[in-house]
PDB file of C-alpha atoms in Angstrom:
ATOM      1  CA  MET R 268      39.406 -31.598  -3.399  1.00 36.00           C
ATOM      2  CA  ALA R 269      38.206 -32.194   0.106  1.00 39.00           C
ATOM      3  CA  MET R 270      39.243 -35.442   1.763  1.00 38.00           C
ATOM      4  CA  GLN R 271      36.791 -37.687   3.523  1.00 39.00           C
ATOM      5  CA  GLY R 272      35.920 -36.156   6.857  1.00 44.00           C
ATOM      6  CA  ASP R 273      36.595 -32.599   5.723  1.00 54.00           C
ATOM      7  CA  SER R 274      33.835 -30.100   6.473  1.00 57.00           C
ATOM      8  CA  PHE R 275      32.644 -27.467   4.006  1.00 56.00           C
ATOM      9  CA  GLY R 276      30.238 -25.658   6.289  1.00 55.00           C
ATOM     10  CA  PRO R 277      30.832 -23.203   9.173  1.00 50.00           C
ATOM     11  CA  PHE R 278      28.021 -24.697  11.235  1.00 58.00           C
ATOM     12  CA  PRO R 279      28.639 -26.597  14.489  1.00 52.00           C
ATOM     13  CA  THR R 280      27.650 -30.248  14.307  1.00 51.00           C
ATOM     14  CA  ASP R 281      25.863 -30.186  17.644  1.00 47.00           C
ATOM     15  CA  GLY R 282      22.689 -28.713  16.055  1.00 50.00           C
ATOM     16  CA  ASN R 283      22.939 -25.494  18.064  1.00 49.00           C
ATOM     17  CA  SER R 284      23.532 -23.054  15.214  1.00 57.00           C
ATOM     18  CA  ARG R 285      21.027 -20.184  15.274  1.00 64.00           C
ATOM     19  CA  THR R 286      21.219 -19.695  11.516  1.00 74.00           C
ATOM     20  CA  PRO R 287      17.804 -20.419   9.877  1.00 81.00           C
ATOM     21  CA  VAL R 288      17.633 -23.859   8.301  1.00 88.00           C
ATOM     22  CA  LEU R 289      16.868 -22.689   4.754  1.00 84.00           C
ATOM     23  CA  LEU R 290      19.649 -20.122   4.916  1.00 77.00           C
ATOM     24  CA  ARG R 291      22.043 -22.924   5.866  1.00 84.00           C
ATOM     25  CA  VAL R 292      20.740 -25.021   2.980  1.00 88.00           C
ATOM     26  CA  GLU R 293      21.283 -22.142   0.548  1.00 78.00           C
ATOM     27  CA  SER R 294      24.906 -21.861   1.672  1.00 75.00           C
ATOM     28  CA  ALA R 295      25.364 -25.469   0.535  1.00 82.00           C
ATOM     29  CA  LEU R 296      24.777 -24.473  -3.090  1.00 77.00           C
ATOM     30  CA  ASP R 297      28.497 -23.711  -3.208  1.00 71.00           C
ATOM     31  CA  TYR R 298      29.435 -27.200  -1.973  1.00 80.00           C
ATOM     32  CA  PRO R 299      30.626 -29.944  -4.377  1.00 77.00           C
ATOM     33  CA  ASN R 300      28.111 -31.098  -6.996  1.00 78.00           C
ATOM     34  CA  ALA R 301      26.428 -33.996  -5.177  1.00 86.00           C
ATOM     35  CA  LEU R 302      25.853 -32.011  -1.976  1.00 90.00           C
ATOM     36  CA  ALA R 303      24.752 -28.919  -3.904  1.00 85.00           C
ATOM     37  CA  ARG R 304      22.230 -30.959  -5.895  1.00 87.00           C
ATOM     38  CA  VAL R 305      20.475 -32.089  -2.700  1.00 92.00           C
ATOM     39  CA  ALA R 306      20.500 -28.520  -1.366  1.00 90.00           C
ATOM     40  CA  GLN R 307      18.970 -27.196  -4.588  1.00 81.00           C
ATOM     41  CA  TYR R 308      16.156 -29.726  -4.426  1.00 88.00           C
ATOM     42  CA  ILE R 309      15.350 -28.903  -0.794  1.00 91.00           C
ATOM     43  CA  LEU R 310      15.279 -25.164  -1.510  1.00 83.00           C
ATOM     44  CA  GLU R 311      12.902 -25.747  -4.421  1.00 78.00           C
ATOM     45  CA  ASN R 312      10.693 -28.180  -2.487  1.00 87.00           C
ATOM     46  CA  PRO R 313      11.038 -27.578   1.274  1.00 89.00           C
ATOM     47  CA  LYS R 314       7.533 -28.747   2.173  1.00 91.00           C
ATOM     48  CA  ARG R 315       7.856 -31.858   0.053  1.00 93.00           C
ATOM     49  CA  ALA R 316      11.307 -32.668   1.461  1.00 95.00           C
ATOM     50  CA  VAL R 317       9.951 -32.571   5.011  1.00 95.00           C
ATOM     51  CA  ARG R 318       7.442 -35.307   4.173  1.00 95.00           C
ATOM     52  CA  GLN R 319       9.842 -37.534   2.267  1.00 96.00           C
ATOM     53  CA  THR R 320      11.762 -40.490   3.645  1.00 96.00           C
ATOM     54  CA  LEU R 321      15.497 -40.710   3.124  1.00 96.00           C
ATOM     55  CA  GLY R 322      14.931 -43.047   0.184  1.00 96.00           C
ATOM     56  CA  GLU R 323      12.288 -40.815  -1.387  1.00 96.00           C
ATOM     57  CA  LEU R 324      14.466 -37.713  -1.055  1.00 96.00           C
ATOM     58  CA  SER R 325      17.365 -39.649  -2.531  1.00 95.00           C
ATOM     59  CA  ALA R 326      15.321 -40.593  -5.592  1.00 94.00           C
ATOM     60  CA  ALA R 327      13.778 -37.137  -6.008  1.00 92.00           C
ATOM     61  CA  SER R 328      17.092 -35.283  -5.763  1.00 90.00           C
ATOM     62  CA  GLN R 329      18.954 -37.924  -7.766  1.00 88.00           C
ATOM     63  CA  SER R 330      21.544 -38.236  -5.023  1.00 92.00           C
ATOM     64  CA  GLY R 331      22.764 -41.029  -2.789  1.00 95.00           C
ATOM     65  CA  GLN R 332      21.457 -41.494   0.741  1.00 97.00           C
ATOM     66  CA  ALA R 333      24.989 -41.150   2.108  1.00 96.00           C
ATOM     67  CA  THR R 334      25.253 -37.761   0.368  1.00 97.00           C
ATOM     68  CA  ILE R 335      22.031 -36.564   2.005  1.00 97.00           C
ATOM     69  CA  PHE R 336      23.205 -37.705   5.421  1.00 96.00           C
ATOM     70  CA  ARG R 337      26.520 -35.940   4.911  1.00 96.00           C
ATOM     71  CA  LEU R 338      24.769 -32.730   3.898  1.00 96.00           C
ATOM     72  CA  CYS R 339      22.738 -32.829   7.103  1.00 96.00           C
ATOM     73  CA  ARG R 340      25.972 -33.181   9.067  1.00 94.00           C
ATOM     74  CA  GLU R 341      27.642 -30.372   7.105  1.00 93.00           C
ATOM     75  CA  LEU R 342      24.714 -28.098   7.945  1.00 93.00           C
ATOM     76  CA  GLY R 343      25.136 -28.744  11.660  1.00 92.00           C
ATOM     77  CA  PHE R 344      22.593 -31.491  12.301  1.00 95.00           C
ATOM     78  CA  LYS R 345      23.120 -34.859  13.925  1.00 94.00           C
ATOM     79  CA  GLY R 346      21.456 -36.639  11.040  1.00 96.00           C
ATOM     80  CA  PHE R 347      18.572 -36.710   8.578  1.00 97.00           C
ATOM     81  CA  THR R 348      15.825 -36.928  11.204  1.00 96.00           C
ATOM     82  CA  ASP R 349      17.281 -34.019  13.176  1.00 96.00           C
ATOM     83  CA  PHE R 350      17.422 -31.947   9.987  1.00 97.00           C
ATOM     84  CA  LYS R 351      13.813 -32.747   9.022  1.00 96.00           C
ATOM     85  CA  LEU R 352      12.512 -31.834  12.466  1.00 96.00           C
ATOM     86  CA  ALA R 353      14.285 -28.470  12.348  1.00 95.00           C
ATOM     87  CA  LEU R 354      13.087 -27.761   8.802  1.00 94.00           C
ATOM     88  CA  ALA R 355       9.511 -28.717   9.676  1.00 94.00           C
ATOM     89  CA  ALA R 356       9.577 -26.430  12.699  1.00 93.00           C
ATOM     90  CA  GLU R 357      10.889 -23.516  10.623  1.00 88.00           C
ATOM     91  CA  ILE R 358       8.265 -24.024   7.907  1.00 87.00           C
ATOM     92  CA  GLY R 359       5.522 -24.294  10.520  1.00 87.00           C
ATOM     93  CA  GLN R 360       6.642 -21.110  12.225  1.00 81.00           C
ATOM     94  CA  ARG R 361       6.636 -19.218   8.942  1.00 71.00           C
ATOM     95  CA  GLU R 362       3.136 -20.423   8.114  1.00 69.00           C
ATOM     96  CA  THR R 363       1.651 -19.582  11.524  1.00 67.00           C
ATOM     97  CA  GLU R 364       3.424 -16.221  11.754  1.00 56.00           C
ATOM     98  CA  PRO R 365       3.555 -14.948   8.151  1.00 49.00           C
ATOM     99  CA  ASP R 366       3.958 -11.315   9.214  1.00 48.00           C
ATOM    100  CA  ARG R 367       6.431 -11.964  12.010  1.00 45.00           C
ATOM    101  CA  GLY R 368       8.678  -8.953  12.521  1.00 43.00           C
ATOM    102  CA  VAL R 369       6.927  -6.797   9.928  1.00 41.00           C
ATOM    103  CA  SER R 370       4.896  -3.763  10.897  1.00 40.00           C
ATOM    104  CA  LEU R 371       3.041  -1.404   8.610  1.00 38.00           C
ATOM    105  CA  THR R 372       5.379   1.516   9.113  1.00 40.00           C
ATOM    106  CA  VAL R 373       7.261   3.744   6.718  1.00 38.00           C
ATOM    107  CA  ASN R 374      10.454   1.836   7.514  1.00 56.00           C
ATOM    108  CA  SER R 375       8.949  -1.519   6.558  1.00 74.00           C
ATOM    109  CA  PHE R 376       7.701  -0.068   3.273  1.00 81.00           C
ATOM    110  CA  ASP R 377      11.139   1.387   2.627  1.00 82.00           C
ATOM    111  CA  GLU R 378      12.695  -2.006   3.312  1.00 80.00           C
ATOM    112  CA  ILE R 379      10.409  -3.630   0.739  1.00 81.00           C
ATOM    113  CA  VAL R 380      11.353  -0.986  -1.823  1.00 86.00           C
ATOM    114  CA  SER R 381      15.035  -1.531  -1.038  1.00 85.00           C
ATOM    115  CA  LEU R 382      14.778  -5.296  -1.448  1.00 84.00           C
ATOM    116  CA  ILE R 383      12.937  -4.985  -4.754  1.00 88.00           C
ATOM    117  CA  HIS R 384      15.384  -2.365  -6.009  1.00 90.00           C
ATOM    118  CA  ARG R 385      18.398  -4.480  -5.120  1.00 86.00           C
ATOM    119  CA  SER R 386      16.943  -7.664  -6.606  1.00 88.00           C
ATOM    120  CA  VAL R 387      16.241  -5.949  -9.940  1.00 93.00           C
ATOM    121  CA  LEU R 388      19.518  -4.012  -9.978  1.00 91.00           C
ATOM    122  CA  ASN R 389      21.540  -7.146  -9.224  1.00 88.00           C
ATOM    123  CA  THR R 390      19.649  -9.056 -11.916  1.00 92.00           C
ATOM    124  CA  ARG R 391      20.428  -6.238 -14.359  1.00 94.00           C
ATOM    125  CA  GLN R 392      24.119  -6.514 -13.477  1.00 91.00           C
ATOM    126  CA  LEU R 393      24.030 -10.250 -14.155  1.00 90.00           C
ATOM    127  CA  ALA R 394      22.315  -9.789 -17.526  1.00 93.00           C
ATOM    128  CA  LYS R 395      24.626  -9.953 -20.544  1.00 93.00           C
ATOM    129  CA  PRO R 396      23.331  -7.846 -23.468  1.00 95.00           C
ATOM    130  CA  GLU R 397      24.680 -10.258 -26.061  1.00 96.00           C
ATOM    131  CA  GLU R 398      22.831 -13.184 -24.446  1.00 97.00           C
ATOM    132  CA  ILE R 399      19.604 -11.181 -24.212  1.00 98.00           C
ATOM    133  CA  SER R 400      19.940 -10.213 -27.875  1.00 97.00           C
ATOM    134  CA  TYR R 401      20.724 -13.743 -29.032  1.00 98.00           C
ATOM    135  CA  THR R 402      17.847 -15.189 -27.002  1.00 98.00           C
ATOM    136  CA  ALA R 403      15.432 -12.589 -28.349  1.00 98.00           C
ATOM    137  CA  ARG R 404      16.360 -13.485 -31.918  1.00 97.00           C
ATOM    138  CA  GLN R 405      15.817 -17.186 -31.232  1.00 98.00           C
ATOM    139  CA  LEU R 406      12.400 -16.563 -29.657  1.00 98.00           C
ATOM    140  CA  LEU R 407      11.323 -14.233 -32.464  1.00 96.00           C
ATOM    141  CA  ASN R 408      12.202 -16.800 -35.122  1.00 96.00           C
ATOM    142  CA  ALA R 409      10.762 -19.822 -33.306  1.00 98.00           C
ATOM    143  CA  ARG R 410       7.690 -21.613 -34.645  1.00 98.00           C
ATOM    144  CA  HIS R 411       6.425 -22.098 -31.073  1.00 98.00           C
ATOM    145  CA  VAL R 412       7.838 -21.028 -27.711  1.00 98.00           C
ATOM    146  CA  ASN R 413       6.850 -23.262 -24.785  1.00 98.00           C
ATOM    147  CA  ILE R 414       7.282 -22.208 -21.152  1.00 99.00           C
ATOM    148  CA  TYR R 415       7.242 -24.367 -18.045  1.00 98.00           C
ATOM    149  CA  GLY R 416       7.934 -23.751 -14.370  1.00 95.00           C
ATOM    150  CA  SER R 417       6.704 -25.670 -11.337  1.00 89.00           C
ATOM    151  CA  GLY R 418       5.307 -24.250  -8.110  1.00 82.00           C
ATOM    152  CA  ASP R 419       6.184 -20.609  -7.508  1.00 80.00           C
ATOM    153  CA  SER R 420       8.265 -20.563 -10.677  1.00 90.00           C
ATOM    154  CA  GLY R 421       5.048 -21.218 -12.581  1.00 92.00           C
ATOM    155  CA  LEU R 422       3.939 -17.673 -11.723  1.00 93.00           C
ATOM    156  CA  ALA R 423       7.146 -16.369 -13.263  1.00 94.00           C
ATOM    157  CA  GLY R 424       6.359 -18.411 -16.354  1.00 96.00           C
ATOM    158  CA  GLU R 425       2.960 -16.708 -16.578  1.00 97.00           C
ATOM    159  CA  VAL R 426       4.647 -13.285 -16.455  1.00 97.00           C
ATOM    160  CA  LEU R 427       6.925 -14.266 -19.338  1.00 98.00           C
ATOM    161  CA  PHE R 428       3.994 -15.670 -21.303  1.00 98.00           C
ATOM    162  CA  HIS R 429       1.925 -12.485 -21.130  1.00 98.00           C
ATOM    163  CA  ARG R 430       4.857 -10.182 -21.963  1.00 98.00           C
ATOM    164  CA  LEU R 431       6.137 -12.233 -24.896  1.00 98.00           C
ATOM    165  CA  ARG R 432       2.661 -12.639 -26.321  1.00 98.00           C
ATOM    166  CA  ARG R 433       2.241  -8.862 -26.409  1.00 97.00           C
ATOM    167  CA  VAL R 434       5.277  -8.510 -28.680  1.00 96.00           C
ATOM    168  CA  GLY R 435       4.020 -11.123 -31.115  1.00 95.00           C
ATOM    169  CA  VAL R 436       5.885 -14.238 -29.983  1.00 97.00           C
ATOM    170  CA  PRO R 437       3.860 -17.456 -30.564  1.00 97.00           C
ATOM    171  CA  VAL R 438       4.129 -18.542 -26.950  1.00 98.00           C
ATOM    172  CA  ARG R 439       2.395 -21.083 -24.722  1.00 98.00           C
ATOM    173  CA  VAL R 440       2.747 -21.724 -20.991  1.00 98.00           C
ATOM    174  CA  PHE R 441       2.096 -24.995 -19.179  1.00 96.00           C
ATOM    175  CA  ALA R 442       1.302 -25.555 -15.521  1.00 90.00           C
ATOM    176  CA  ASN R 443       0.783 -29.312 -15.809  1.00 93.00           C
ATOM    177  CA  VAL R 444       4.045 -31.256 -15.939  1.00 94.00           C
ATOM    178  CA  GLY R 445       2.504 -34.076 -17.953  1.00 95.00           C
ATOM    179  CA  TYR R 446       1.389 -31.714 -20.719  1.00 96.00           C
ATOM    180  CA  ALA R 447       4.721 -29.888 -20.598  1.00 96.00           C
ATOM    181  CA  HIS R 448       6.699 -33.092 -21.103  1.00 96.00           C
ATOM    182  CA  GLU R 449       4.421 -34.208 -23.950  1.00 96.00           C
ATOM    183  CA  VAL R 450       4.911 -30.864 -25.674  1.00 96.00           C
ATOM    184  CA  ALA R 451       8.667 -31.081 -25.180  1.00 96.00           C
ATOM    185  CA  GLU R 452       8.707 -34.479 -26.902  1.00 95.00           C
ATOM    186  CA  ALA R 453       6.759 -33.047 -29.853  1.00 96.00           C
ATOM    187  CA  MET R 454       9.024 -30.050 -30.437  1.00 97.00           C
ATOM    188  CA  THR R 455      11.330 -29.679 -33.414  1.00 97.00           C
ATOM    189  CA  GLY R 456      14.469 -27.718 -34.102  1.00 97.00           C
ATOM    190  CA  GLU R 457      12.253 -24.817 -35.158  1.00 98.00           C
ATOM    191  CA  ASP R 458      10.793 -24.418 -31.657  1.00 98.00           C
ATOM    192  CA  ALA R 459      12.048 -22.950 -28.390  1.00 99.00           C
ATOM    193  CA  ALA R 460      11.613 -23.951 -24.747  1.00 99.00           C
ATOM    194  CA  ILE R 461      11.908 -21.771 -21.645  1.00 99.00           C
ATOM    195  CA  ALA R 462      12.273 -23.378 -18.226  1.00 98.00           C
ATOM    196  CA  VAL R 463      12.016 -21.294 -15.051  1.00 97.00           C
ATOM    197  CA  SER R 464      13.360 -22.552 -11.734  1.00 92.00           C
ATOM    198  CA  GLN R 465      14.901 -20.378  -9.039  1.00 85.00           C
ATOM    199  CA  SER R 466      17.108 -23.187  -7.736  1.00 80.00           C
ATOM    200  CA  GLY R 467      17.555 -24.908 -11.080  1.00 84.00           C
ATOM    201  CA  ALA R 468      16.973 -28.222  -9.307  1.00 78.00           C
ATOM    202  CA  SER R 469      13.317 -29.058  -9.937  1.00 84.00           C
ATOM    203  CA  PRO R 470      13.439 -32.543 -11.550  1.00 84.00           C
ATOM    204  CA  ASP R 471      10.284 -31.948 -13.621  1.00 92.00           C
ATOM    205  CA  THR R 472      11.610 -28.645 -14.969  1.00 94.00           C
ATOM    206  CA  VAL R 473      15.032 -30.084 -15.725  1.00 93.00           C
ATOM    207  CA  GLU R 474      13.437 -32.996 -17.581  1.00 96.00           C
ATOM    208  CA  PHE R 475      11.245 -30.622 -19.622  1.00 98.00           C
ATOM    209  CA  LEU R 476      14.252 -28.670 -20.866  1.00 98.00           C
ATOM    210  CA  ARG R 477      16.390 -31.778 -21.327  1.00 97.00           C
ATOM    211  CA  ARG R 478      13.791 -33.292 -23.663  1.00 98.00           C
ATOM    212  CA  ALA R 479      13.443 -30.070 -25.630  1.00 98.00           C
ATOM    213  CA  ARG R 480      17.173 -29.640 -26.095  1.00 98.00           C
ATOM    214  CA  HIS R 481      17.651 -33.299 -27.030  1.00 97.00           C
ATOM    215  CA  ILE R 482      15.229 -32.798 -29.915  1.00 96.00           C
ATOM    216  CA  GLY R 483      17.109 -29.699 -31.059  1.00 98.00           C
ATOM    217  CA  ALA R 484      14.827 -26.912 -29.827  1.00 98.00           C
ATOM    218  CA  PHE R 485      16.457 -23.742 -28.539  1.00 99.00           C
ATOM    219  CA  SER R 486      16.526 -24.167 -24.757  1.00 99.00           C
ATOM    220  CA  LEU R 487      16.555 -21.256 -22.322  1.00 99.00           C
ATOM    221  CA  ALA R 488      17.007 -21.642 -18.560  1.00 98.00           C
ATOM    222  CA  ILE R 489      16.041 -18.836 -16.192  1.00 97.00           C
ATOM    223  CA  THR R 490      17.430 -19.509 -12.732  1.00 92.00           C
ATOM    224  CA  CYS R 491      19.403 -18.044  -9.837  1.00 87.00           C
ATOM    225  CA  HIS R 492      22.076 -20.725 -10.144  1.00 82.00           C
ATOM    226  CA  PRO R 493      24.095 -20.823 -13.387  1.00 83.00           C
ATOM    227  CA  LYS R 494      25.823 -24.104 -12.435  1.00 78.00           C
ATOM    228  CA  SER R 495      22.597 -25.937 -11.620  1.00 83.00           C
ATOM    229  CA  SER R 496      21.227 -29.091 -13.224  1.00 84.00           C
ATOM    230  CA  LEU R 497      18.837 -26.945 -15.277  1.00 90.00           C
ATOM    231  CA  ALA R 498      21.650 -24.780 -16.600  1.00 91.00           C
ATOM    232  CA  LYS R 499      23.527 -27.864 -17.793  1.00 91.00           C
ATOM    233  CA  VAL R 500      20.711 -28.848 -20.165  1.00 96.00           C
ATOM    234  CA  SER R 501      20.242 -25.356 -21.652  1.00 98.00           C
ATOM    235  CA  ASP R 502      21.657 -23.419 -24.579  1.00 98.00           C
ATOM    236  CA  VAL R 503      21.480 -20.098 -22.732  1.00 98.00           C
ATOM    237  CA  VAL R 504      21.132 -19.228 -19.042  1.00 96.00           C
ATOM    238  CA  LEU R 505      19.593 -15.924 -17.962  1.00 97.00           C
ATOM    239  CA  GLN R 506      20.451 -15.517 -14.316  1.00 92.00           C
ATOM    240  CA  MET R 507      18.239 -13.908 -11.675  1.00 92.00           C
ATOM    241  CA  ALA R 508      19.828 -12.488  -8.549  1.00 87.00           C
ATOM    242  CA  ARG R 509      19.423 -14.473  -5.357  1.00 81.00           C
ATOM    243  CA  MET R 510      17.207 -12.935  -2.710  1.00 74.00           C
ATOM    244  CA  PRO R 511      19.013 -12.125   0.574  1.00 64.00           C
ATOM    245  CA  GLN R 512      16.860 -14.652   2.441  1.00 59.00           C
ATOM    246  CA  PRO R 513      15.629 -17.957   0.948  1.00 53.00           C
ATOM    247  CA  GLY R 514      12.066 -17.428   2.177  1.00 54.00           C
ATOM    248  CA  LEU R 515      11.751 -14.202   0.221  1.00 56.00           C
ATOM    249  CA  SER R 516      12.115 -16.062  -3.074  1.00 52.00           C
ATOM    250  CA  GLU R 517       8.775 -17.766  -2.412  1.00 53.00           C
ATOM    251  CA  GLN R 518       6.990 -14.425  -2.008  1.00 60.00           C
ATOM    252  CA  MET R 519       5.781 -11.896  -4.558  1.00 76.00           C
ATOM    253  CA  ILE R 520       8.653  -9.625  -3.542  1.00 77.00           C
ATOM    254  CA  GLY R 521      10.918 -11.755  -5.741  1.00 81.00           C
ATOM    255  CA  MET R 522       8.718 -11.424  -8.835  1.00 92.00           C
ATOM    256  CA  PRO R 523      10.175  -8.110 -10.147  1.00 94.00           C
ATOM    257  CA  ARG R 524      13.316 -10.007 -11.192  1.00 95.00           C
ATOM    258  CA  ILE R 525      11.395 -11.985 -13.807  1.00 96.00           C
ATOM    259  CA  VAL R 526       9.488  -8.839 -14.811  1.00 97.00           C
ATOM    260  CA  PHE R 527      12.839  -7.230 -15.628  1.00 98.00           C
ATOM    261  CA  ILE R 528      13.967 -10.228 -17.690  1.00 98.00           C
ATOM    262  CA  ALA R 529      10.634 -10.297 -19.524  1.00 98.00           C
ATOM    263  CA  GLU R 530      10.877  -6.597 -20.337  1.00 98.00           C
ATOM    264  CA  ALA R 531      14.506  -6.906 -21.445  1.00 98.00           C
ATOM    265  CA  LEU R 532      13.578  -9.715 -23.822  1.00 98.00           C
ATOM    266  CA  ALA R 533      10.553  -7.785 -25.100  1.00 98.00           C
ATOM    267  CA  ILE R 534      12.690  -4.726 -25.872  1.00 97.00           C
ATOM    268  CA  ALA R 535      15.309  -6.830 -27.660  1.00 97.00           C
ATOM    269  CA  ILE R 536      12.617  -8.688 -29.631  1.00 97.00           C
ATOM    270  CA  GLY R 537      11.110  -5.346 -30.676  1.00 95.00           C
ATOM    271  CA  ASP R 538      14.508  -4.116 -31.833  1.00 94.00           C
ATOM    272  CA  HIS R 539      15.104  -7.263 -33.907  1.00 90.00           C
ATOM    273  CA  ALA R 540      11.628  -7.048 -35.425  1.00 87.00           C
ATOM    274  CA  LYS R 541      12.184  -3.410 -36.467  1.00 85.00           C
ATOM    275  CA  SER R 542      15.564  -4.278 -37.930  1.00 78.00           C
ATOM    276  CA  SER R 543      14.050  -7.116 -39.975  1.00 70.00           C
ATOM    277  CA  GLU R 544      11.291  -4.828 -41.246  1.00 66.00           C
ATOM    278  CA  SER R 545      13.844  -2.201 -42.307  1.00 60.00           C
ATOM    279  CA  ILE R 546      15.857  -4.779 -44.210  1.00 58.00           C
ATOM    280  CA  SER R 547      12.727  -6.092 -45.944  1.00 57.00           C
ATOM    281  CA  SER R 548      11.628  -2.560 -46.905  1.00 59.00           C
ATOM    282  CA  ALA R 549      15.034  -1.771 -48.369  1.00 55.00           C
ATOM    283  CA  LYS R 550      14.892  -4.730 -50.741  1.00 55.00           C
TER     284      LYS R 550
END
């Protein structure tokens, strides 16, 4: 255990590190729990975090103000204000120069293909066949399957919804957090809930799955971080590979990872359905 004053990060505390802010924040996911929880929230909600006061960020990330200040120091900033200014500048630069450094050449196309290939291949390597099979059986037997993801993760939820519906799963997807939480409260042990969050730190998504699991519904977390807050309130975690740069996770280039998971579940559900039909026919 680190003693007070120990530093976990490799970043100089004079604020002069050239490492992108969000990349520094992602490195903090391997810090102790309290620091990692703040980092997860910021990665999930960078634009919101920039606008929040220290107190508001503390409440939203469910972490103490001293923890947030320490994280800023660990990441190489003088304090919370210094960190917010740097993060705001990075976000602003990305928004005003969305195609910075990318040209429509064969090499740039090849790089996109390489990134997509690696993200799907790495996700495949993280997938455990027995967990896919078990999850598929739970979804197939569920009375209702309810999906929720906030922000960009909501798009991933839509992908899951359309694929599962095509294989006969009684599935619903929610974009409104209020509706999602109401549905979670109304679930029973015969239902299933799927929560999608790349960081696993979105408070609304964590609360959705926590409510579902508390009632007894099968609870599936799909995230890049198997030790996240979301993972802790789930029955099964299906892990997506992290993208090499945090900003890429917010773009469509990261979507093939959830397409792979959706297809893997669909195949396993089809296999279970055929097996059940064969058993029924033999009786």
